[in-house]
PDB file of C-alpha atoms in Angstrom:
ATOM      1  CA  UNK A   1     -32.253  -2.686  55.957  1.00 60.00           C
ATOM      2  CA  UNK A   2     -29.530  -3.567  53.453  1.00 71.00           C
ATOM      3  CA  UNK A   3     -29.465  -1.864  50.068  1.00 74.00           C
ATOM      4  CA  UNK A   4     -28.646  -3.900  47.036  1.00 79.00           C
ATOM      5  CA  UNK A   5     -26.967  -2.473  43.941  1.00 81.00           C
ATOM      6  CA  UNK A   6     -23.917  -0.467  43.038  1.00 83.00           C
ATOM      7  CA  UNK A   7     -22.930   2.980  44.157  1.00 88.00           C
ATOM      8  CA  UNK A   8     -22.413   5.746  41.653  1.00 90.00           C
ATOM      9  CA  UNK A   9     -18.660   5.681  42.311  1.00 92.00           C
ATOM     10  CA  UNK A  10     -18.418   1.960  41.541  1.00 91.00           C
ATOM     11  CA  UNK A  11     -20.308   2.429  38.269  1.00 91.00           C
ATOM     12  CA  UNK A  12     -18.043   5.314  37.235  1.00 94.00           C
ATOM     13  CA  UNK A  13     -14.915   3.268  37.954  1.00 95.00           C
ATOM     14  CA  UNK A  14     -16.196   0.341  35.873  1.00 94.00           C
ATOM     15  CA  UNK A  15     -17.164   2.663  32.991  1.00 95.00           C
ATOM     16  CA  UNK A  16     -13.713   4.287  33.137  1.00 96.00           C
ATOM     17  CA  UNK A  17     -11.957   0.908  32.953  1.00 96.00           C
ATOM     18  CA  UNK A  18     -14.147  -0.219  30.041  1.00 95.00           C
ATOM     19  CA  UNK A  19     -13.456   3.062  28.202  1.00 95.00           C
ATOM     20  CA  UNK A  20      -9.686   2.647  28.599  1.00 95.00           C
ATOM     21  CA  UNK A  21      -9.826  -0.948  27.322  1.00 94.00           C
ATOM     22  CA  UNK A  22     -11.922   0.114  24.311  1.00 94.00           C
ATOM     23  CA  UNK A  23      -9.535   2.969  23.509  1.00 93.00           C
ATOM     24  CA  UNK A  24      -6.501   0.660  23.596  1.00 91.00           C
ATOM     25  CA  UNK A  25      -8.307  -1.945  21.514  1.00 90.00           C
ATOM     26  CA  UNK A  26      -9.340   0.530  18.823  1.00 89.00           C
ATOM     27  CA  UNK A  27      -5.806   1.949  18.617  1.00 87.00           C
ATOM     28  CA  UNK A  28      -4.298  -1.519  18.143  1.00 88.00           C
ATOM     29  CA  UNK A  29      -7.001  -2.429  15.613  1.00 91.00           C
ATOM     30  CA  UNK A  30      -6.352   0.732  13.589  1.00 89.00           C
ATOM     31  CA  UNK A  31      -2.605   0.041  13.540  1.00 89.00           C
ATOM     32  CA  UNK A  32      -3.160  -3.535  12.396  1.00 92.00           C
ATOM     33  CA  UNK A  33      -5.422  -2.341   9.568  1.00 92.00           C
ATOM     34  CA  UNK A  34      -2.819   0.169   8.367  1.00 91.00           C
ATOM     35  CA  UNK A  35      -0.080  -2.467   8.471  1.00 92.00           C
ATOM     36  CA  UNK A  36      -2.301  -4.853   6.498  1.00 94.00           C
ATOM     37  CA  UNK A  37      -3.007  -2.244   3.796  1.00 93.00           C
ATOM     38  CA  UNK A  38       0.721  -1.417   3.544  1.00 92.00           C
ATOM     39  CA  UNK A  39       1.555  -5.107   3.138  1.00 93.00           C
ATOM     40  CA  UNK A  40      -1.009  -5.388   0.332  1.00 94.00           C
ATOM     41  CA  UNK A  41       0.479  -2.320  -1.384  1.00 92.00           C
ATOM     42  CA  UNK A  42       3.994  -3.766  -1.275  1.00 91.00           C
ATOM     43  CA  UNK A  43       2.726  -7.118  -2.563  1.00 93.00           C
ATOM     44  CA  UNK A  44       0.829  -5.434  -5.405  1.00 93.00           C
ATOM     45  CA  UNK A  45       3.928  -3.504  -6.477  1.00 92.00           C
ATOM     46  CA  UNK A  46       5.969  -6.719  -6.490  1.00 92.00           C
ATOM     47  CA  UNK A  47       3.345  -8.405  -8.691  1.00 92.00           C
ATOM     48  CA  UNK A  48       3.445  -5.477 -11.118  1.00 92.00           C
ATOM     49  CA  UNK A  49       7.261  -5.480 -11.044  1.00 93.00           C
ATOM     50  CA  UNK A  50       7.387  -9.188 -11.911  1.00 92.00           C
ATOM     51  CA  UNK A  51       5.030  -8.605 -14.833  1.00 93.00           C
ATOM     52  CA  UNK A  52       7.128  -5.669 -16.043  1.00 93.00           C
ATOM     53  CA  UNK A  53      10.261  -7.808 -15.988  1.00 92.00           C
ATOM     54  CA  UNK A  54       8.532 -10.518 -18.048  1.00 93.00           C
ATOM     55  CA  UNK A  55       7.467  -7.859 -20.544  1.00 92.00           C
ATOM     56  CA  UNK A  56      11.025  -6.505 -20.758  1.00 92.00           C
ATOM     57  CA  UNK A  57      12.398 -10.008 -21.296  1.00 92.00           C
ATOM     58  CA  UNK A  58      10.219 -10.350 -24.388  1.00 91.00           C
ATOM     59  CA  UNK A  59      10.510  -6.827 -25.852  1.00 90.00           C
ATOM     60  CA  UNK A  60      13.819  -5.446 -24.428  1.00 89.00           C
ATOM     61  CA  UNK A  61      12.038  -2.361 -23.051  1.00 91.00           C
ATOM     62  CA  UNK A  62       9.301  -1.504 -20.547  1.00 92.00           C
ATOM     63  CA  UNK A  63       5.722  -0.533 -21.501  1.00 92.00           C
ATOM     64  CA  UNK A  64       4.647   3.090 -21.700  1.00 88.00           C
ATOM     65  CA  UNK A  65       1.911   2.593 -19.113  1.00 87.00           C
ATOM     66  CA  UNK A  66       0.360  -0.199 -17.077  1.00 86.00           C
ATOM     67  CA  UNK A  67      -2.772   0.151 -19.201  1.00 84.00           C
ATOM     68  CA  UNK A  68      -0.895  -0.500 -22.467  1.00 83.00           C
ATOM     69  CA  UNK A  69      -2.997  -3.074 -24.305  1.00 78.00           C
ATOM     70  CA  UNK A  70      -0.320  -5.754 -24.861  1.00 82.00           C
ATOM     71  CA  UNK A  71       0.943  -5.452 -21.297  1.00 85.00           C
ATOM     72  CA  UNK A  72      -2.417  -5.378 -19.518  1.00 81.00           C
ATOM     73  CA  UNK A  73      -3.892  -8.318 -21.460  1.00 83.00           C
ATOM     74  CA  UNK A  74      -0.894 -10.646 -21.669  1.00 87.00           C
ATOM     75  CA  UNK A  75       1.211  -9.929 -18.598  1.00 88.00           C
ATOM     76  CA  UNK A  76      -1.103  -8.463 -15.990  1.00 83.00           C
ATOM     77  CA  UNK A  77      -4.610  -9.898 -16.264  1.00 79.00           C
ATOM     78  CA  UNK A  78      -6.040  -7.584 -13.585  1.00 83.00           C
ATOM     79  CA  UNK A  79      -4.224  -4.487 -12.492  1.00 83.00           C
ATOM     80  CA  UNK A  80      -3.955  -4.441  -8.684  1.00 88.00           C
ATOM     81  CA  UNK A  81      -5.626  -1.476  -7.030  1.00 88.00           C
ATOM     82  CA  UNK A  82      -4.749   0.332  -3.846  1.00 89.00           C
ATOM     83  CA  UNK A  83      -6.890  -0.670  -0.831  1.00 90.00           C
ATOM     84  CA  UNK A  84      -7.687   3.008  -0.205  1.00 87.00           C
ATOM     85  CA  UNK A  85     -10.061   4.382  -2.865  1.00 81.00           C
ATOM     86  CA  UNK A  86      -8.540   7.872  -3.011  1.00 82.00           C
ATOM     87  CA  UNK A  87      -4.997   6.623  -3.516  1.00 83.00           C
ATOM     88  CA  UNK A  88      -3.357   4.758  -6.368  1.00 83.00           C
ATOM     89  CA  UNK A  89      -0.096   3.363  -7.648  1.00 87.00           C
ATOM     90  CA  UNK A  90       2.182   5.412  -9.861  1.00 87.00           C
ATOM     91  CA  UNK A  91       4.250   4.147 -12.784  1.00 88.00           C
ATOM     92  CA  UNK A  92       6.806   6.295 -14.549  1.00 87.00           C
ATOM     93  CA  UNK A  93       9.417   5.261 -17.116  1.00 87.00           C
ATOM     94  CA  UNK A  94      12.821   6.629 -18.066  1.00 85.00           C
ATOM     95  CA  UNK A  95      14.060   6.678 -21.649  1.00 86.00           C
ATOM     96  CA  UNK A  96      17.693   5.763 -22.254  1.00 84.00           C
ATOM     97  CA  UNK A  97      20.124   6.925 -24.951  1.00 83.00           C
ATOM     98  CA  UNK A  98      18.819   4.229 -27.301  1.00 82.00           C
ATOM     99  CA  UNK A  99      15.333   5.791 -27.167  1.00 84.00           C
ATOM    100  CA  UNK A 100      13.875   2.753 -25.420  1.00 86.00           C
ATOM    101  CA  UNK A 101      12.325   2.750 -21.962  1.00 88.00           C
ATOM    102  CA  UNK A 102      15.079   1.132 -19.883  1.00 88.00           C
ATOM    103  CA  UNK A 103      14.045   2.041 -16.321  1.00 88.00           C
ATOM    104  CA  UNK A 104      10.842   2.558 -14.351  1.00 90.00           C
ATOM    105  CA  UNK A 105       9.606   3.559 -10.948  1.00 88.00           C
ATOM    106  CA  UNK A 106       6.558   2.090  -9.242  1.00 89.00           C
ATOM    107  CA  UNK A 107       5.391   4.093  -6.255  1.00 88.00           C
ATOM    108  CA  UNK A 108       2.782   4.250  -3.540  1.00 88.00           C
ATOM    109  CA  UNK A 109       2.142   6.041  -0.290  1.00 86.00           C
ATOM    110  CA  UNK A 110       2.469   3.802   2.760  1.00 88.00           C
ATOM    111  CA  UNK A 111       0.466   4.737   5.839  1.00 87.00           C
ATOM    112  CA  UNK A 112       3.044   3.628   8.439  1.00 82.00           C
ATOM    113  CA  UNK A 113       6.192   4.953   6.783  1.00 72.00           C
ATOM    114  CA  UNK A 114       8.141   7.952   8.031  1.00 68.00           C
ATOM    115  CA  UNK A 115       9.989   8.473   4.738  1.00 62.00           C
ATOM    116  CA  UNK A 116       9.182  11.825   3.131  1.00 62.00           C
ATOM    117  CA  UNK A 117       9.365  10.917  -0.569  1.00 63.00           C
ATOM    118  CA  UNK A 118      11.034   8.394  -2.818  1.00 67.00           C
ATOM    119  CA  UNK A 119      14.466   9.209  -4.112  1.00 60.00           C
ATOM    120  CA  UNK A 120      13.376   8.448  -7.668  1.00 59.00           C
ATOM    121  CA  UNK A 121      10.112  10.383  -7.438  1.00 62.00           C
ATOM    122  CA  UNK A 122       6.686   9.187  -8.480  1.00 68.00           C
ATOM    123  CA  UNK A 123       5.679  11.612 -11.168  1.00 61.00           C
ATOM    124  CA  UNK A 124       2.736  13.717 -10.032  1.00 59.00           C
ATOM    125  CA  UNK A 125       1.720  11.344  -7.196  1.00 62.00           C
ATOM    126  CA  UNK A 126       2.919  11.738  -3.621  1.00 74.00           C
ATOM    127  CA  UNK A 127       4.646   8.535  -2.527  1.00 81.00           C
ATOM    128  CA  UNK A 128       7.058   7.326   0.125  1.00 84.00           C
ATOM    129  CA  UNK A 129       7.779   3.798  -1.158  1.00 85.00           C
ATOM    130  CA  UNK A 130       9.199   3.110  -4.623  1.00 85.00           C
ATOM    131  CA  UNK A 131      10.280   0.006  -6.514  1.00 86.00           C
ATOM    132  CA  UNK A 132      12.311  -0.280  -9.650  1.00 84.00           C
ATOM    133  CA  UNK A 133      13.911  -3.043 -11.713  1.00 85.00           C
ATOM    134  CA  UNK A 134      16.475  -3.770  -9.000  1.00 76.00           C
ATOM    135  CA  UNK A 135      14.311  -3.454  -5.910  1.00 74.00           C
ATOM    136  CA  UNK A 136      13.565  -0.462  -3.689  1.00 75.00           C
ATOM    137  CA  UNK A 137      14.595   2.970  -4.913  1.00 68.00           C
TER     138      UNK A 137
END
């Protein structure tokens, strides 16, 4: 009499192979999600930077904050938000000798970056990627 079906060993081997494939797939998927969120963060900061430069062209200085009424309504219709709810973008300005705000730093924390902190700093927010008027800081 011939038995039909699989042995316990064959089932365990198949389950082991499926588990390894699922583990590799979830690791790759997680990495792709992090890379996607980092790309959105960099794109958002570039959008804000472009708006800040337009503002400076018109007023010869940068706004006090991204929520400043004239800036937020005329130059940045909707302020981009970080894809992670607990994290945000930082914006700090530097005042020059003339008393006007002549420099700024936009910062965020990237998930796939090994950098410790930005050289320019991000105020009271922990960040490892910063932009300024002339590009990365």
